[in-house]
Amino acid sequence: MHRSAIVNVRRVREIYSWFNGHHVLTLDTGQQLRMSRYPHALFMRLVTTGRGE
């Protein structure tokens, strides 16, 4: 998932580790998106708090 992609965090069903620090998001539609290792910490903050503060 490129940093310019827009993903509604409410639609993320699961996040799992892949390889080399990458992760895969599965949306509630079943679509899977590969996420690079760099924005993972920020994304996890967004998913768990609903905000990026």
PDB file of N, CA and C in Angstrom:
ATOM      1  N   MET A   1       0.854  -1.149   0.000  1.00  0.00           N
ATOM      2  CA  MET A   1       0.000   0.000   0.000  1.00  0.00           C
ATOM      3  C   MET A   1       0.905   1.217   0.000  1.00  0.00           C
ATOM      4  N   HIS A   2       0.776   2.042  -0.998  1.00  0.00           N
ATOM      5  CA  HIS A   2       1.588   3.235  -1.101  1.00  0.00           C
ATOM      6  C   HIS A   2       1.079   4.272  -0.118  1.00  0.00           C
ATOM      7  N   ARG A   3       1.963   5.134   0.355  1.00  0.00           N
ATOM      8  CA  ARG A   3       1.553   6.119   1.356  1.00  0.00           C
ATOM      9  C   ARG A   3       0.503   7.086   0.836  1.00  0.00           C
ATOM     10  N   SER A   4       0.304   7.149  -0.468  1.00  0.00           N
ATOM     11  CA  SER A   4      -0.729   8.037  -1.011  1.00  0.00           C
ATOM     12  C   SER A   4      -2.087   7.336  -1.091  1.00  0.00           C
ATOM     13  N   ALA A   5      -2.133   6.042  -0.773  1.00  0.00           N
ATOM     14  CA  ALA A   5      -3.398   5.302  -0.810  1.00  0.00           C
ATOM     15  C   ALA A   5      -4.278   5.690   0.371  1.00  0.00           C
ATOM     16  N   ILE A   6      -5.567   5.693   0.153  1.00  0.00           N
ATOM     17  CA  ILE A   6      -6.519   5.992   1.214  1.00  0.00           C
ATOM     18  C   ILE A   6      -7.226   4.702   1.592  1.00  0.00           C
ATOM     19  N   VAL A   7      -7.146   4.356   2.876  1.00  0.00           N
ATOM     20  CA  VAL A   7      -7.785   3.143   3.373  1.00  0.00           C
ATOM     21  C   VAL A   7      -8.626   3.528   4.581  1.00  0.00           C
ATOM     22  N   ASN A   8      -9.868   3.130   4.581  1.00  0.00           N
ATOM     23  CA  ASN A   8     -10.742   3.363   5.720  1.00  0.00           C
ATOM     24  C   ASN A   8     -10.382   2.321   6.782  1.00  0.00           C
ATOM     25  N   VAL A   9      -9.821   2.778   7.908  1.00  0.00           N
ATOM     26  CA  VAL A   9      -9.349   1.838   8.925  1.00  0.00           C
ATOM     27  C   VAL A   9     -10.498   1.027   9.529  1.00  0.00           C
ATOM     28  N   ARG A  10     -11.710   1.505   9.424  1.00  0.00           N
ATOM     29  CA  ARG A  10     -12.859   0.747   9.930  1.00  0.00           C
ATOM     30  C   ARG A  10     -13.141  -0.498   9.083  1.00  0.00           C
ATOM     31  N   ARG A  11     -12.601  -0.541   7.880  1.00  0.00           N
ATOM     32  CA  ARG A  11     -12.829  -1.676   6.988  1.00  0.00           C
ATOM     33  C   ARG A  11     -11.721  -2.724   7.062  1.00  0.00           C
ATOM     34  N   VAL A  12     -10.688  -2.469   7.857  1.00  0.00           N
ATOM     35  CA  VAL A  12      -9.593  -3.428   7.994  1.00  0.00           C
ATOM     36  C   VAL A  12     -10.044  -4.559   8.907  1.00  0.00           C
ATOM     37  N   ARG A  13     -10.041  -5.769   8.375  1.00  0.00           N
ATOM     38  CA  ARG A  13     -10.464  -6.939   9.148  1.00  0.00           C
ATOM     39  C   ARG A  13      -9.285  -7.560   9.888  1.00  0.00           C
ATOM     40  N   GLU A  14      -8.124  -7.648   9.215  1.00  0.00           N
ATOM     41  CA  GLU A  14      -6.955  -8.210   9.878  1.00  0.00           C
ATOM     42  C   GLU A  14      -5.667  -7.664   9.270  1.00  0.00           C
ATOM     43  N   ILE A  15      -4.620  -7.725  10.062  1.00  0.00           N
ATOM     44  CA  ILE A  15      -3.283  -7.318   9.637  1.00  0.00           C
ATOM     45  C   ILE A  15      -2.350  -8.440  10.039  1.00  0.00           C
ATOM     46  N   TYR A  16      -1.546  -8.922   9.099  1.00  0.00           N
ATOM     47  CA  TYR A  16      -0.594  -9.953   9.474  1.00  0.00           C
ATOM     48  C   TYR A  16       0.761  -9.679   8.838  1.00  0.00           C
ATOM     49  N   SER A  17       1.792 -10.171   9.518  1.00  0.00           N
ATOM     50  CA  SER A  17       3.162  -9.989   9.040  1.00  0.00           C
ATOM     51  C   SER A  17       3.394 -10.848   7.817  1.00  0.00           C
ATOM     52  N   TRP A  18       4.149 -10.303   6.912  1.00  0.00           N
ATOM     53  CA  TRP A  18       4.518 -11.026   5.718  1.00  0.00           C
ATOM     54  C   TRP A  18       5.995 -11.345   5.825  1.00  0.00           C
ATOM     55  N   PHE A  19       6.851 -10.806   4.983  1.00  0.00           N
ATOM     56  CA  PHE A  19       8.281 -11.033   5.109  1.00  0.00           C
ATOM     57  C   PHE A  19       9.017  -9.714   4.921  1.00  0.00           C
ATOM     58  N   ASN A  20      10.263  -9.685   5.376  1.00  0.00           N
ATOM     59  CA  ASN A  20      11.115  -8.485   5.277  1.00  0.00           C
ATOM     60  C   ASN A  20      10.460  -7.254   5.889  1.00  0.00           C
ATOM     61  N   GLY A  21       9.653  -7.437   6.929  1.00  0.00           N
ATOM     62  CA  GLY A  21       9.047  -6.301   7.613  1.00  0.00           C
ATOM     63  C   GLY A  21       7.783  -5.770   6.965  1.00  0.00           C
ATOM     64  N   HIS A  22       7.331  -6.389   5.884  1.00  0.00           N
ATOM     65  CA  HIS A  22       6.093  -5.963   5.249  1.00  0.00           C
ATOM     66  C   HIS A  22       4.901  -6.594   5.956  1.00  0.00           C
ATOM     67  N   HIS A  23       3.729  -6.027   5.757  1.00  0.00           N
ATOM     68  CA  HIS A  23       2.506  -6.557   6.337  1.00  0.00           C
ATOM     69  C   HIS A  23       1.431  -6.601   5.254  1.00  0.00           C
ATOM     70  N   VAL A  24       0.417  -7.412   5.477  1.00  0.00           N
ATOM     71  CA  VAL A  24      -0.709  -7.515   4.549  1.00  0.00           C
ATOM     72  C   VAL A  24      -1.974  -7.171   5.318  1.00  0.00           C
ATOM     73  N   LEU A  25      -2.759  -6.271   4.743  1.00  0.00           N
ATOM     74  CA  LEU A  25      -4.053  -5.905   5.310  1.00  0.00           C
ATOM     75  C   LEU A  25      -5.124  -6.671   4.560  1.00  0.00           C
ATOM     76  N   THR A  26      -6.095  -7.176   5.279  1.00  0.00           N
ATOM     77  CA  THR A  26      -7.261  -7.777   4.646  1.00  0.00           C
ATOM     78  C   THR A  26      -8.453  -6.895   4.998  1.00  0.00           C
ATOM     79  N   LEU A  27      -9.131  -6.410   3.972  1.00  0.00           N
ATOM     80  CA  LEU A  27     -10.296  -5.564   4.184  1.00  0.00           C
ATOM     81  C   LEU A  27     -11.539  -6.413   4.355  1.00  0.00           C
ATOM     82  N   ASP A  28     -12.616  -5.804   4.818  1.00  0.00           N
ATOM     83  CA  ASP A  28     -13.857  -6.553   5.026  1.00  0.00           C
ATOM     84  C   ASP A  28     -14.450  -7.075   3.724  1.00  0.00           C
ATOM     85  N   THR A  29     -13.979  -6.591   2.598  1.00  0.00           N
ATOM     86  CA  THR A  29     -14.427  -7.084   1.293  1.00  0.00           C
ATOM     87  C   THR A  29     -13.632  -8.309   0.842  1.00  0.00           C
ATOM     88  N   GLY A  30     -12.556  -8.627   1.584  1.00  0.00           N
ATOM     89  CA  GLY A  30     -11.683  -9.732   1.217  1.00  0.00           C
ATOM     90  C   GLY A  30     -10.464  -9.285   0.432  1.00  0.00           C
ATOM     91  N   GLN A  31     -10.439  -8.045  -0.020  1.00  0.00           N
ATOM     92  CA  GLN A  31      -9.290  -7.533  -0.765  1.00  0.00           C
ATOM     93  C   GLN A  31      -8.086  -7.458   0.157  1.00  0.00           C
ATOM     94  N   GLN A  32      -6.919  -7.832  -0.363  1.00  0.00           N
ATOM     95  CA  GLN A  32      -5.691  -7.779   0.411  1.00  0.00           C
ATOM     96  C   GLN A  32      -4.771  -6.727  -0.168  1.00  0.00           C
ATOM     97  N   LEU A  33      -4.149  -5.967   0.730  1.00  0.00           N
ATOM     98  CA  LEU A  33      -3.220  -4.908   0.343  1.00  0.00           C
ATOM     99  C   LEU A  33      -1.901  -5.133   1.065  1.00  0.00           C
ATOM    100  N   ARG A  34      -0.810  -5.067   0.326  1.00  0.00           N
ATOM    101  CA  ARG A  34       0.501  -5.186   0.946  1.00  0.00           C
ATOM    102  C   ARG A  34       0.929  -3.814   1.437  1.00  0.00           C
ATOM    103  N   MET A  35       1.409  -3.765   2.660  1.00  0.00           N
ATOM    104  CA  MET A  35       1.835  -2.497   3.249  1.00  0.00           C
ATOM    105  C   MET A  35       3.341  -2.554   3.480  1.00  0.00           C
ATOM    106  N   SER A  36       4.033  -1.503   3.106  1.00  0.00           N
ATOM    107  CA  SER A  36       5.474  -1.491   3.318  1.00  0.00           C
ATOM    108  C   SER A  36       5.778  -1.405   4.807  1.00  0.00           C
ATOM    109  N   ARG A  37       7.009  -1.687   5.168  1.00  0.00           N
ATOM    110  CA  ARG A  37       7.382  -1.738   6.581  1.00  0.00           C
ATOM    111  C   ARG A  37       7.450  -0.370   7.238  1.00  0.00           C
ATOM    112  N   TYR A  38       7.636   0.683   6.462  1.00  0.00           N
ATOM    113  CA  TYR A  38       7.883   1.983   7.059  1.00  0.00           C
ATOM    114  C   TYR A  38       6.665   2.638   7.714  1.00  0.00           C
ATOM    115  N   PRO A  39       5.482   2.634   7.089  1.00  0.00           N
ATOM    116  CA  PRO A  39       4.358   3.288   7.762  1.00  0.00           C
ATOM    117  C   PRO A  39       3.615   2.378   8.737  1.00  0.00           C
ATOM    118  N   HIS A  40       4.124   1.176   8.993  1.00  0.00           N
ATOM    119  CA  HIS A  40       3.404   0.216   9.820  1.00  0.00           C
ATOM    120  C   HIS A  40       3.097   0.762  11.217  1.00  0.00           C
ATOM    121  N   ALA A  41       4.058   1.374  11.883  1.00  0.00           N
ATOM    122  CA  ALA A  41       3.835   1.878  13.246  1.00  0.00           C
ATOM    123  C   ALA A  41       2.754   2.955  13.256  1.00  0.00           C
ATOM    124  N   LEU A  42       2.800   3.863  12.309  1.00  0.00           N
ATOM    125  CA  LEU A  42       1.781   4.913  12.225  1.00  0.00           C
ATOM    126  C   LEU A  42       0.415   4.302  11.929  1.00  0.00           C
ATOM    127  N   PHE A  43       0.364   3.346  11.031  1.00  0.00           N
ATOM    128  CA  PHE A  43      -0.909   2.722  10.698  1.00  0.00           C
ATOM    129  C   PHE A  43      -1.489   2.000  11.913  1.00  0.00           C
ATOM    130  N   MET A  44      -0.655   1.305  12.663  1.00  0.00           N
ATOM    131  CA  MET A  44      -1.138   0.606  13.854  1.00  0.00           C
ATOM    132  C   MET A  44      -1.693   1.599  14.873  1.00  0.00           C
ATOM    133  N   ARG A  45      -1.070   2.755  14.976  1.00  0.00           N
ATOM    134  CA  ARG A  45      -1.600   3.793  15.871  1.00  0.00           C
ATOM    135  C   ARG A  45      -2.959   4.258  15.396  1.00  0.00           C
ATOM    136  N   LEU A  46      -3.117   4.420  14.093  1.00  0.00           N
ATOM    137  CA  LEU A  46      -4.404   4.842  13.544  1.00  0.00           C
ATOM    138  C   LEU A  46      -5.497   3.801  13.786  1.00  0.00           C
ATOM    139  N   VAL A  47      -5.157   2.552  13.599  1.00  0.00           N
ATOM    140  CA  VAL A  47      -6.137   1.476  13.754  1.00  0.00           C
ATOM    141  C   VAL A  47      -6.546   1.329  15.220  1.00  0.00           C
ATOM    142  N   THR A  48      -5.611   1.446  16.124  1.00  0.00           N
ATOM    143  CA  THR A  48      -5.922   1.212  17.539  1.00  0.00           C
ATOM    144  C   THR A  48      -6.553   2.415  18.223  1.00  0.00           C
ATOM    145  N   THR A  49      -6.252   3.620  17.747  1.00  0.00           N
ATOM    146  CA  THR A  49      -6.814   4.815  18.391  1.00  0.00           C
ATOM    147  C   THR A  49      -7.823   5.528  17.538  1.00  0.00           C
ATOM    148  N   GLY A  50      -7.799   5.284  16.220  1.00  0.00           N
ATOM    149  CA  GLY A  50      -8.708   5.979  15.327  1.00  0.00           C
ATOM    150  C   GLY A  50      -8.213   7.353  14.917  1.00  0.00           C
ATOM    151  N   ARG A  51      -7.033   7.719  15.443  1.00  0.00           N
ATOM    152  CA  ARG A  51      -6.438   9.012  15.115  1.00  0.00           C
ATOM    153  C   ARG A  51      -4.952   8.821  14.874  1.00  0.00           C
ATOM    154  N   GLY A  52      -4.338   9.742  14.178  1.00  0.00           N
ATOM    155  CA  GLY A  52      -2.903   9.665  13.915  1.00  0.00           C
ATOM    156  C   GLY A  52      -2.086  10.582  14.772  1.00  0.00           C
ATOM    157  N   GLU A  53      -2.590  10.958  15.917  1.00  0.00           N
ATOM    158  CA  GLU A  53      -1.880  11.924  16.778  1.00  0.00           C
ATOM    159  C   GLU A  53      -0.710  11.310  17.479  1.00  0.00           C
TER     160      GLU A  53
END
